[in-house]
Amino acid sequence: MAAGVRMECQSKGHCPSSCPLCHVSSSPDAVAEPILLEVTKAAPIYELVINNQTQKVKATMSSLWCSGSGDVIEDWCRCDSSAFGADGLPACAPVPHPVLRLSTVHEPSSSLVVLEWEHSEPPIGVQIVDYLIRQEKITDRLDHSKVETGELLSFVDDIISGAKSPCAMPTQVPDKLSTTISLIIRCLESDTMYMFTLWGVDNTGRRSRSSDVTVKTPCPVVDDIKAQEIADKIYNLFNGYTSGKEQQTAYNTLLDLGSPSLHRVLYHYNQHYESFGEFTWRCEDELGPRKAGLILSQLGDLSSWCHSLLQEPKISLQRTTVKFLACRYSEIKPYGFNWLELKKEGEYIVSVYLLNFPHLQVV
């Protein structure tokens, strides 16, 4: 090969038979693989490919990298005059399409999910300099088109800086070992369905095709030991003659519980004291229809799935950890944005409590 050129052979996966750049081996069992050339100095392409197919190789590479609508100039695509979109932006080199997914390491909690996608750095063509993330709350469990749209956030401008996004924080950005971007979304409502949508953005402002993921946050966290203690307390307040002070104490205690804990208090009360009167009946008898109605109306705030889980004989808390990564932020987004500069030394561990149900599913 030419001086100043080093060849590295690396496995890039099997080469499909339809690929015009692959050289079919004489052996039927051998699988052709691409070869990566690393150029350590500026050199004309005819010095790198010493054969009669120099121009053919260059034309093929241009077609591959520039969608057949332009030529490769150094590390970018020069578009033909016909390769501009209606918005006046060049359209010959497609913006890499990031695929959004749920983290395979951290399960969603009742108020938090971790999203991931791979950051693409093509050697020639279009460089992604930012990502846009949109969060939508699905308001109808049966009709996913009914949504409550949240704010559209820029990963670099809003999330990395943290100024406009206290509920979104990066936990992993690209480095020399990984191309994964991992994002923590907090401040979510439990037992609620959300849709998250992601776009990649190049330095001209063009967006890639969107990628979305839908997730239903798990049921709320319930302290089962405390729920049992409150059930015992309510029984003692209702047992025998109930004074006005005891009735008010029981009313205040139950009204402040919230729907998940109230379900669990009802469960424990009926498990131990139903022979003295079922929980809802005792509430109406001791507190009166109006006050009892205000308390018992909270029982309808949960989905049937969470309601059934809270009727299980035993629930427990599972403790896990999520890594939060502090990142520094630059206002400049030049062509060829350096994502490695986002990574900053130092990580912080925050504890998150999740309900541990044996049949918990993410939709």
CSV table of C-alpha atoms in Angstrom, one decimal:
chain,number,residue,atom,x,y,z
A,1,MET,CA,0.0,0.0,0.0
A,2,ALA,CA,1.0,3.7,-0.3
A,3,ALA,CA,3.3,5.1,2.3
A,4,GLY,CA,1.5,6.7,5.3
A,5,VAL,CA,-1.4,4.3,5.1
A,6,ARG,CA,-2.1,1.6,7.6
A,7,MET,CA,-4.6,-1.2,7.0
A,8,GLU,CA,-6.7,-2.6,9.9
A,9,CYS,CA,-8.9,-5.7,9.4
A,10,GLN,CA,-11.8,-5.7,11.8
A,11,SER,CA,-15.0,-7.7,11.9
A,12,LYS,CA,-18.0,-5.4,11.0
A,13,GLY,CA,-20.5,-8.2,10.6
A,14,HIS,CA,-21.4,-10.4,7.7
A,15,CYS,CA,-21.5,-8.7,4.3
A,16,PRO,CA,-24.8,-9.3,2.4
A,17,SER,CA,-24.5,-10.9,-1.0
A,18,SER,CA,-26.4,-7.9,-2.5
A,19,CYS,CA,-23.7,-5.4,-1.4
A,20,PRO,CA,-21.7,-4.2,-4.4
A,21,LEU,CA,-18.7,-3.4,-2.3
A,22,CYS,CA,-18.1,-7.0,-1.2
A,23,HIS,CA,-15.6,-9.3,-2.9
A,24,VAL,CA,-17.1,-12.7,-3.1
A,25,SER,CA,-14.6,-15.4,-2.0
A,26,SER,CA,-13.8,-18.4,-4.2
A,27,SER,CA,-14.7,-20.5,-1.2
A,28,PRO,CA,-18.5,-20.9,-0.9
A,29,ASP,CA,-18.2,-21.2,2.9
A,30,ALA,CA,-16.2,-18.0,3.4
A,31,VAL,CA,-18.1,-14.8,4.3
A,32,ALA,CA,-16.7,-11.6,2.9
A,33,GLU,CA,-16.2,-8.8,5.4
A,34,PRO,CA,-15.5,-5.0,4.9
A,35,ILE,CA,-12.0,-3.8,5.5
A,36,LEU,CA,-11.3,-0.5,7.4
A,37,LEU,CA,-8.5,1.7,6.0
A,38,GLU,CA,-7.1,4.3,8.4
A,39,VAL,CA,-5.3,7.1,6.5
A,40,THR,CA,-2.6,8.8,8.6
A,41,LYS,CA,-1.8,11.5,6.0
A,42,ALA,CA,-3.6,13.4,3.2
A,43,ALA,CA,-3.3,11.3,0.1
A,44,PRO,CA,-5.1,11.2,-3.3
A,45,ILE,CA,-7.4,8.2,-3.6
A,46,TYR,CA,-5.4,6.9,-6.6
A,47,GLU,CA,-2.5,6.3,-4.2
A,48,LEU,CA,-4.7,4.3,-1.9
A,49,VAL,CA,-6.4,2.1,-4.5
A,50,ILE,CA,-3.8,1.0,-7.1
A,51,ASN,CA,-5.9,-0.6,-9.8
A,52,ASN,CA,-8.2,0.3,-12.7
A,53,GLN,CA,-11.3,0.6,-10.5
A,54,THR,CA,-10.2,3.8,-8.6
A,55,GLN,CA,-12.9,6.0,-10.1
A,56,LYS,CA,-15.5,3.2,-9.6
A,57,VAL,CA,-14.7,2.9,-5.9
A,58,LYS,CA,-14.9,6.6,-5.4
A,59,ALA,CA,-18.2,6.9,-7.2
A,60,THR,CA,-19.6,3.9,-5.2
A,61,MET,CA,-18.5,5.5,-1.9
A,62,SER,CA,-20.1,8.8,-2.9
A,63,SER,CA,-23.3,7.1,-3.7
A,64,LEU,CA,-23.3,5.2,-0.4
A,65,TRP,CA,-22.5,8.1,1.8
A,66,CYS,CA,-24.4,10.9,0.0
A,67,SER,CA,-27.5,9.0,-1.0
A,68,GLY,CA,-26.6,9.1,-4.7
A,69,SER,CA,-27.1,12.9,-4.8
A,70,GLY,CA,-23.6,14.3,-4.4
A,71,ASP,CA,-19.9,13.7,-3.9
A,72,VAL,CA,-17.7,13.2,-0.9
A,73,ILE,CA,-15.4,16.2,-0.1
A,74,GLU,CA,-13.1,15.3,2.8
A,75,ASP,CA,-15.6,14.2,5.5
A,76,TRP,CA,-18.8,15.8,4.3
A,77,CYS,CA,-21.2,15.4,1.3
A,78,ARG,CA,-21.4,18.0,-1.4
A,79,CYS,CA,-25.0,17.9,-2.6
A,80,ASP,CA,-26.2,18.2,-6.2
A,81,SER,CA,-28.3,21.2,-7.1
A,82,SER,CA,-31.4,18.9,-7.2
A,83,ALA,CA,-30.8,17.5,-3.7
A,84,PHE,CA,-32.2,20.3,-1.6
A,85,GLY,CA,-35.5,19.9,0.2
A,86,ALA,CA,-38.5,22.3,0.2
A,87,ASP,CA,-37.1,24.0,3.3
A,88,GLY,CA,-33.8,24.8,1.4
A,89,LEU,CA,-31.7,22.4,3.5
A,90,PRO,CA,-29.5,19.8,1.9
A,91,ALA,CA,-31.1,16.4,1.7
A,92,CYS,CA,-28.5,14.3,0.0
A,93,ALA,CA,-27.0,12.8,3.2
A,94,PRO,CA,-29.6,11.4,5.6
A,95,VAL,CA,-29.6,12.2,9.3
A,96,PRO,CA,-28.7,9.1,11.3
A,97,HIS,CA,-31.9,7.6,12.8
A,98,PRO,CA,-31.5,7.0,16.6
A,99,VAL,CA,-33.7,4.3,18.1
A,100,LEU,CA,-35.1,5.0,21.5
A,101,ARG,CA,-35.5,2.2,24.0
A,102,LEU,CA,-36.1,1.5,27.7
A,103,SER,CA,-32.9,0.8,29.7
A,104,THR,CA,-32.2,-2.9,30.0
A,105,VAL,CA,-30.4,-2.3,33.4
A,106,HIS,CA,-32.8,-0.1,35.4
A,107,GLU,CA,-36.5,-1.0,35.7
A,108,PRO,CA,-39.0,1.8,35.7
A,109,SER,CA,-40.1,2.9,39.1
A,110,SER,CA,-43.4,4.6,40.0
A,111,SER,CA,-42.0,8.0,39.3
A,112,LEU,CA,-38.9,7.4,37.1
A,113,VAL,CA,-37.8,5.7,33.9
A,114,VAL,CA,-34.4,5.4,32.2
A,115,LEU,CA,-34.3,5.8,28.4
A,116,GLU,CA,-31.4,4.9,26.1
A,117,TRP,CA,-30.3,5.3,22.5
A,118,GLU,CA,-27.1,4.9,20.5
A,119,HIS,CA,-25.2,8.0,19.3
A,120,SER,CA,-24.1,7.6,15.7
A,121,GLU,CA,-20.8,9.2,14.4
A,122,PRO,CA,-20.7,8.4,10.6
A,123,PRO,CA,-17.2,9.0,9.2
A,124,ILE,CA,-18.6,11.0,6.2
A,125,GLY,CA,-22.0,12.6,5.7
A,126,VAL,CA,-24.0,14.2,8.5
A,127,GLN,CA,-23.0,14.7,12.1
A,128,ILE,CA,-25.7,14.8,14.9
A,129,VAL,CA,-25.1,17.8,17.2
A,130,ASP,CA,-28.2,17.5,19.3
A,131,TYR,CA,-31.2,15.5,20.2
A,132,LEU,CA,-34.8,16.5,20.8
A,133,ILE,CA,-36.9,14.6,23.4
A,134,ARG,CA,-40.7,15.0,23.9
A,135,GLN,CA,-42.7,13.6,26.7
A,136,GLU,CA,-46.5,12.9,26.4
A,137,LYS,CA,-48.9,11.6,29.0
A,138,ILE,CA,-51.5,9.3,27.5
A,139,THR,CA,-54.8,10.3,29.1
A,140,ASP,CA,-56.9,7.4,27.9
A,141,ARG,CA,-55.8,3.9,28.6
A,142,LEU,CA,-57.7,2.5,25.6
A,143,ASP,CA,-57.1,5.3,23.1
A,144,HIS,CA,-53.4,6.2,22.9
A,145,SER,CA,-54.1,9.1,20.5
A,146,LYS,CA,-55.4,11.1,23.5
A,147,VAL,CA,-52.3,12.6,25.0
A,148,GLU,CA,-51.2,15.5,27.1
A,149,THR,CA,-48.1,16.9,25.4
A,150,GLY,CA,-45.2,18.1,27.6
A,151,GLU,CA,-42.3,20.3,26.7
A,152,LEU,CA,-40.0,19.6,23.8
A,153,LEU,CA,-36.4,19.6,25.3
A,154,SER,CA,-33.0,19.9,23.6
A,155,PHE,CA,-30.6,17.4,25.0
A,156,VAL,CA,-27.6,19.8,24.7
A,157,ASP,CA,-29.3,23.1,25.4
A,158,ASP,CA,-31.8,22.1,28.1
A,159,ILE,CA,-30.9,18.7,29.7
A,160,ILE,CA,-27.1,19.0,29.8
A,161,SER,CA,-27.3,22.4,31.3
A,162,GLY,CA,-30.1,21.4,33.6
A,163,ALA,CA,-31.6,24.9,33.5
A,164,LYS,CA,-35.0,24.0,32.0
A,165,SER,CA,-35.2,20.3,32.9
A,166,PRO,CA,-35.1,19.5,36.6
A,167,CYS,CA,-36.9,16.3,35.8
A,168,ALA,CA,-34.5,15.0,33.2
A,169,MET,CA,-30.8,14.1,33.8
A,170,PRO,CA,-28.2,12.2,31.8
A,171,THR,CA,-26.7,9.2,33.4
A,172,GLN,CA,-24.4,8.2,30.5
A,173,VAL,CA,-23.0,10.1,27.5
A,174,PRO,CA,-20.8,8.8,24.7
A,175,ASP,CA,-17.1,8.1,25.6
A,176,LYS,CA,-14.3,6.1,24.0
A,177,LEU,CA,-15.8,2.8,25.2
A,178,SER,CA,-19.5,3.3,24.5
A,179,THR,CA,-21.8,5.1,22.1
A,180,THR,CA,-24.8,4.9,24.4
A,181,ILE,CA,-26.7,7.9,25.7
A,182,SER,CA,-28.7,7.2,28.8
A,183,LEU,CA,-31.3,9.6,30.2
A,184,ILE,CA,-33.2,9.6,33.5
A,185,ILE,CA,-36.8,11.0,33.4
A,186,ARG,CA,-38.1,11.8,36.8
A,187,CYS,CA,-41.3,13.5,38.3
A,188,LEU,CA,-43.6,11.0,36.6
A,189,GLU,CA,-47.0,10.0,38.0
A,190,SER,CA,-47.4,6.4,39.1
A,191,ASP,CA,-49.8,4.0,37.3
A,192,THR,CA,-49.7,6.2,34.2
A,193,MET,CA,-48.9,5.6,30.6
A,194,TYR,CA,-46.3,7.9,28.9
A,195,MET,CA,-44.9,8.1,25.3
A,196,PHE,CA,-41.4,9.5,24.7
A,197,THR,CA,-40.3,10.6,21.3
A,198,LEU,CA,-36.7,11.2,20.1
A,199,TRP,CA,-35.2,13.0,17.1
A,200,GLY,CA,-31.6,13.5,16.0
A,201,VAL,CA,-30.6,17.0,14.8
A,202,ASP,CA,-27.7,17.9,12.5
A,203,ASN,CA,-25.8,21.2,12.4
A,204,THR,CA,-28.2,22.6,9.8
A,205,GLY,CA,-31.3,22.0,12.0
A,206,ARG,CA,-32.6,19.0,10.1
A,207,ARG,CA,-34.3,16.3,12.1
A,208,SER,CA,-34.0,12.6,11.7
A,209,ARG,CA,-37.0,10.3,11.6
A,210,SER,CA,-38.7,10.1,15.0
A,211,SER,CA,-38.4,7.1,17.3
A,212,ASP,CA,-40.8,6.6,20.3
A,213,VAL,CA,-41.3,4.3,23.2
A,214,THR,CA,-44.4,3.9,25.3
A,215,VAL,CA,-44.2,2.8,29.0
A,216,LYS,CA,-46.7,2.4,31.8
A,217,THR,CA,-45.2,3.4,35.2
A,218,PRO,CA,-45.6,0.8,37.9
A,219,CYS,CA,-48.0,1.0,40.8
A,220,PRO,CA,-47.2,3.5,43.6
A,221,VAL,CA,-44.8,2.6,46.4
A,222,VAL,CA,-46.6,1.5,49.6
A,223,ASP,CA,-45.1,1.0,53.0
A,224,ASP,CA,-46.8,-2.2,53.9
A,225,ILE,CA,-45.7,-2.2,57.6
A,226,LYS,CA,-47.0,1.3,58.1
A,227,ALA,CA,-50.3,0.4,56.4
A,228,GLN,CA,-50.8,-2.5,58.8
A,229,GLU,CA,-50.0,-0.2,61.8
A,230,ILE,CA,-52.6,2.3,60.6
A,231,ALA,CA,-55.2,-0.6,60.2
A,232,ASP,CA,-54.6,-1.5,63.8
A,233,LYS,CA,-54.9,2.1,64.9
A,234,ILE,CA,-58.2,2.5,63.1
A,235,TYR,CA,-59.6,-0.6,64.7
A,236,ASN,CA,-58.6,0.6,68.2
A,237,LEU,CA,-60.3,4.0,67.4
A,238,PHE,CA,-63.5,2.3,66.2
A,239,ASN,CA,-63.6,-0.3,68.9
A,240,GLY,CA,-66.2,0.3,71.5
A,241,TYR,CA,-67.7,3.8,72.1
A,242,THR,CA,-66.1,6.3,69.7
A,243,SER,CA,-65.9,9.8,71.0
A,244,GLY,CA,-65.9,12.8,68.7
A,245,LYS,CA,-62.1,13.3,69.1
A,246,GLU,CA,-61.4,9.7,68.1
A,247,GLN,CA,-63.7,10.0,65.1
A,248,GLN,CA,-61.9,13.1,64.0
A,249,THR,CA,-58.5,11.4,64.5
A,250,ALA,CA,-59.6,8.4,62.4
A,251,TYR,CA,-61.0,10.8,59.7
A,252,ASN,CA,-57.8,12.8,59.5
A,253,THR,CA,-55.6,9.7,59.4
A,254,LEU,CA,-57.5,8.0,56.6
A,255,LEU,CA,-58.0,11.2,54.5
A,256,ASP,CA,-54.2,11.9,54.4
A,257,LEU,CA,-53.3,8.4,53.2
A,258,GLY,CA,-53.9,8.6,49.5
A,259,SER,CA,-55.3,5.9,47.3
A,260,PRO,CA,-52.5,3.3,47.3
A,261,SER,CA,-52.0,3.2,51.1
A,262,LEU,CA,-55.8,3.3,51.7
A,263,HIS,CA,-56.2,0.2,49.6
A,264,ARG,CA,-53.6,-1.5,51.7
A,265,VAL,CA,-55.1,-0.4,55.0
A,266,LEU,CA,-58.4,-1.7,53.9
A,267,TYR,CA,-56.8,-5.0,53.0
A,268,HIS,CA,-55.1,-5.4,56.4
A,269,TYR,CA,-58.2,-4.2,58.3
A,270,ASN,CA,-60.4,-6.8,56.7
A,271,GLN,CA,-57.8,-9.5,57.1
A,272,HIS,CA,-57.7,-9.1,60.9
A,273,TYR,CA,-60.9,-7.3,62.0
A,274,GLU,CA,-63.6,-8.1,59.4
A,275,SER,CA,-65.5,-10.2,62.0
A,276,PHE,CA,-66.1,-6.9,63.9
A,277,GLY,CA,-67.4,-5.3,60.7
A,278,GLU,CA,-66.1,-4.7,57.2
A,279,PHE,CA,-63.9,-1.6,56.7
A,280,THR,CA,-66.1,0.4,54.5
A,281,TRP,CA,-69.2,-0.3,56.5
A,282,ARG,CA,-67.4,0.7,59.8
A,283,CYS,CA,-66.2,3.9,58.2
A,284,GLU,CA,-69.8,4.9,57.2
A,285,ASP,CA,-71.1,3.8,60.6
A,286,GLU,CA,-68.5,5.7,62.7
A,287,LEU,CA,-67.8,8.7,60.6
A,288,GLY,CA,-71.1,9.2,58.8
A,289,PRO,CA,-71.9,9.0,55.0
A,290,ARG,CA,-70.3,12.4,54.1
A,291,LYS,CA,-66.9,11.9,55.7
A,292,ALA,CA,-66.8,8.2,54.8
A,293,GLY,CA,-67.6,9.1,51.2
A,294,LEU,CA,-64.7,11.6,51.0
A,295,ILE,CA,-62.4,8.9,52.2
A,296,LEU,CA,-63.7,5.9,50.2
A,297,SER,CA,-63.9,7.9,46.9
A,298,GLN,CA,-60.1,7.7,46.8
A,299,LEU,CA,-60.3,3.9,46.2
A,300,GLY,CA,-61.3,4.5,42.6
A,301,ASP,CA,-58.1,6.4,41.7
A,302,LEU,CA,-56.1,3.3,40.8
A,303,SER,CA,-56.2,1.1,37.8
A,304,SER,CA,-57.7,-2.4,38.2
A,305,TRP,CA,-54.2,-3.8,37.7
A,306,CYS,CA,-52.7,-1.9,40.7
A,307,HIS,CA,-55.8,-2.6,42.7
A,308,SER,CA,-55.4,-6.3,42.3
A,309,LEU,CA,-51.7,-6.1,43.2
A,310,LEU,CA,-52.5,-4.3,46.4
A,311,GLN,CA,-54.7,-7.2,47.4
A,312,GLU,CA,-51.8,-9.6,47.3
A,313,PRO,CA,-51.0,-11.3,50.7
A,314,LYS,CA,-47.5,-9.7,50.7
A,315,ILE,CA,-45.7,-6.9,49.0
A,316,SER,CA,-42.2,-5.7,49.6
A,317,LEU,CA,-39.7,-3.0,48.7
A,318,GLN,CA,-36.8,-3.6,46.4
A,319,ARG,CA,-33.8,-1.2,46.7
A,320,THR,CA,-31.8,-0.3,43.6
A,321,THR,CA,-29.4,2.4,42.6
A,322,VAL,CA,-29.3,4.7,39.6
A,323,LYS,CA,-26.1,6.5,38.5
A,324,PHE,CA,-26.4,10.2,37.9
A,325,LEU,CA,-23.7,11.8,35.8
A,326,ALA,CA,-22.9,15.5,36.2
A,327,CYS,CA,-22.0,17.0,32.8
A,328,ARG,CA,-20.6,20.3,31.7
A,329,TYR,CA,-22.2,22.2,29.0
A,330,SER,CA,-21.0,24.3,26.0
A,331,GLU,CA,-23.1,26.8,24.2
A,332,ILE,CA,-21.2,26.2,20.9
A,333,LYS,CA,-22.4,23.5,18.7
A,334,PRO,CA,-20.0,23.5,15.7
A,335,TYR,CA,-20.0,21.0,12.9
A,336,GLY,CA,-18.4,17.8,14.2
A,337,PHE,CA,-19.7,18.4,17.8
A,338,ASN,CA,-17.4,16.6,20.3
A,339,TRP,CA,-19.7,14.4,22.4
A,340,LEU,CA,-16.8,13.1,24.4
A,341,GLU,CA,-16.4,16.6,26.0
A,342,LEU,CA,-19.8,16.2,27.7
A,343,LYS,CA,-18.5,13.5,30.0
A,344,LYS,CA,-17.2,14.7,33.3
A,345,GLU,CA,-15.4,12.8,36.0
A,346,GLY,CA,-17.5,12.1,39.1
A,347,GLU,CA,-20.7,10.1,39.6
A,348,TYR,CA,-23.4,10.3,42.3
A,349,ILE,CA,-25.4,7.5,43.6
A,350,VAL,CA,-29.1,8.1,44.5
A,351,SER,CA,-31.3,5.4,46.0
A,352,VAL,CA,-34.7,4.7,44.4
A,353,TYR,CA,-37.3,2.4,45.9
A,354,LEU,CA,-39.4,0.2,43.6
A,355,LEU,CA,-42.3,-2.0,44.3
A,356,ASN,CA,-41.3,-5.7,43.9
A,357,PHE,CA,-44.3,-7.5,42.5
A,358,PRO,CA,-43.8,-10.9,41.0
A,359,HIS,CA,-45.9,-10.2,37.9
A,360,LEU,CA,-45.1,-6.6,37.3
A,361,GLN,CA,-45.1,-5.8,33.5
A,362,VAL,CA,-44.1,-2.8,31.4
A,363,VAL,CA,-46.5,-2.0,28.5
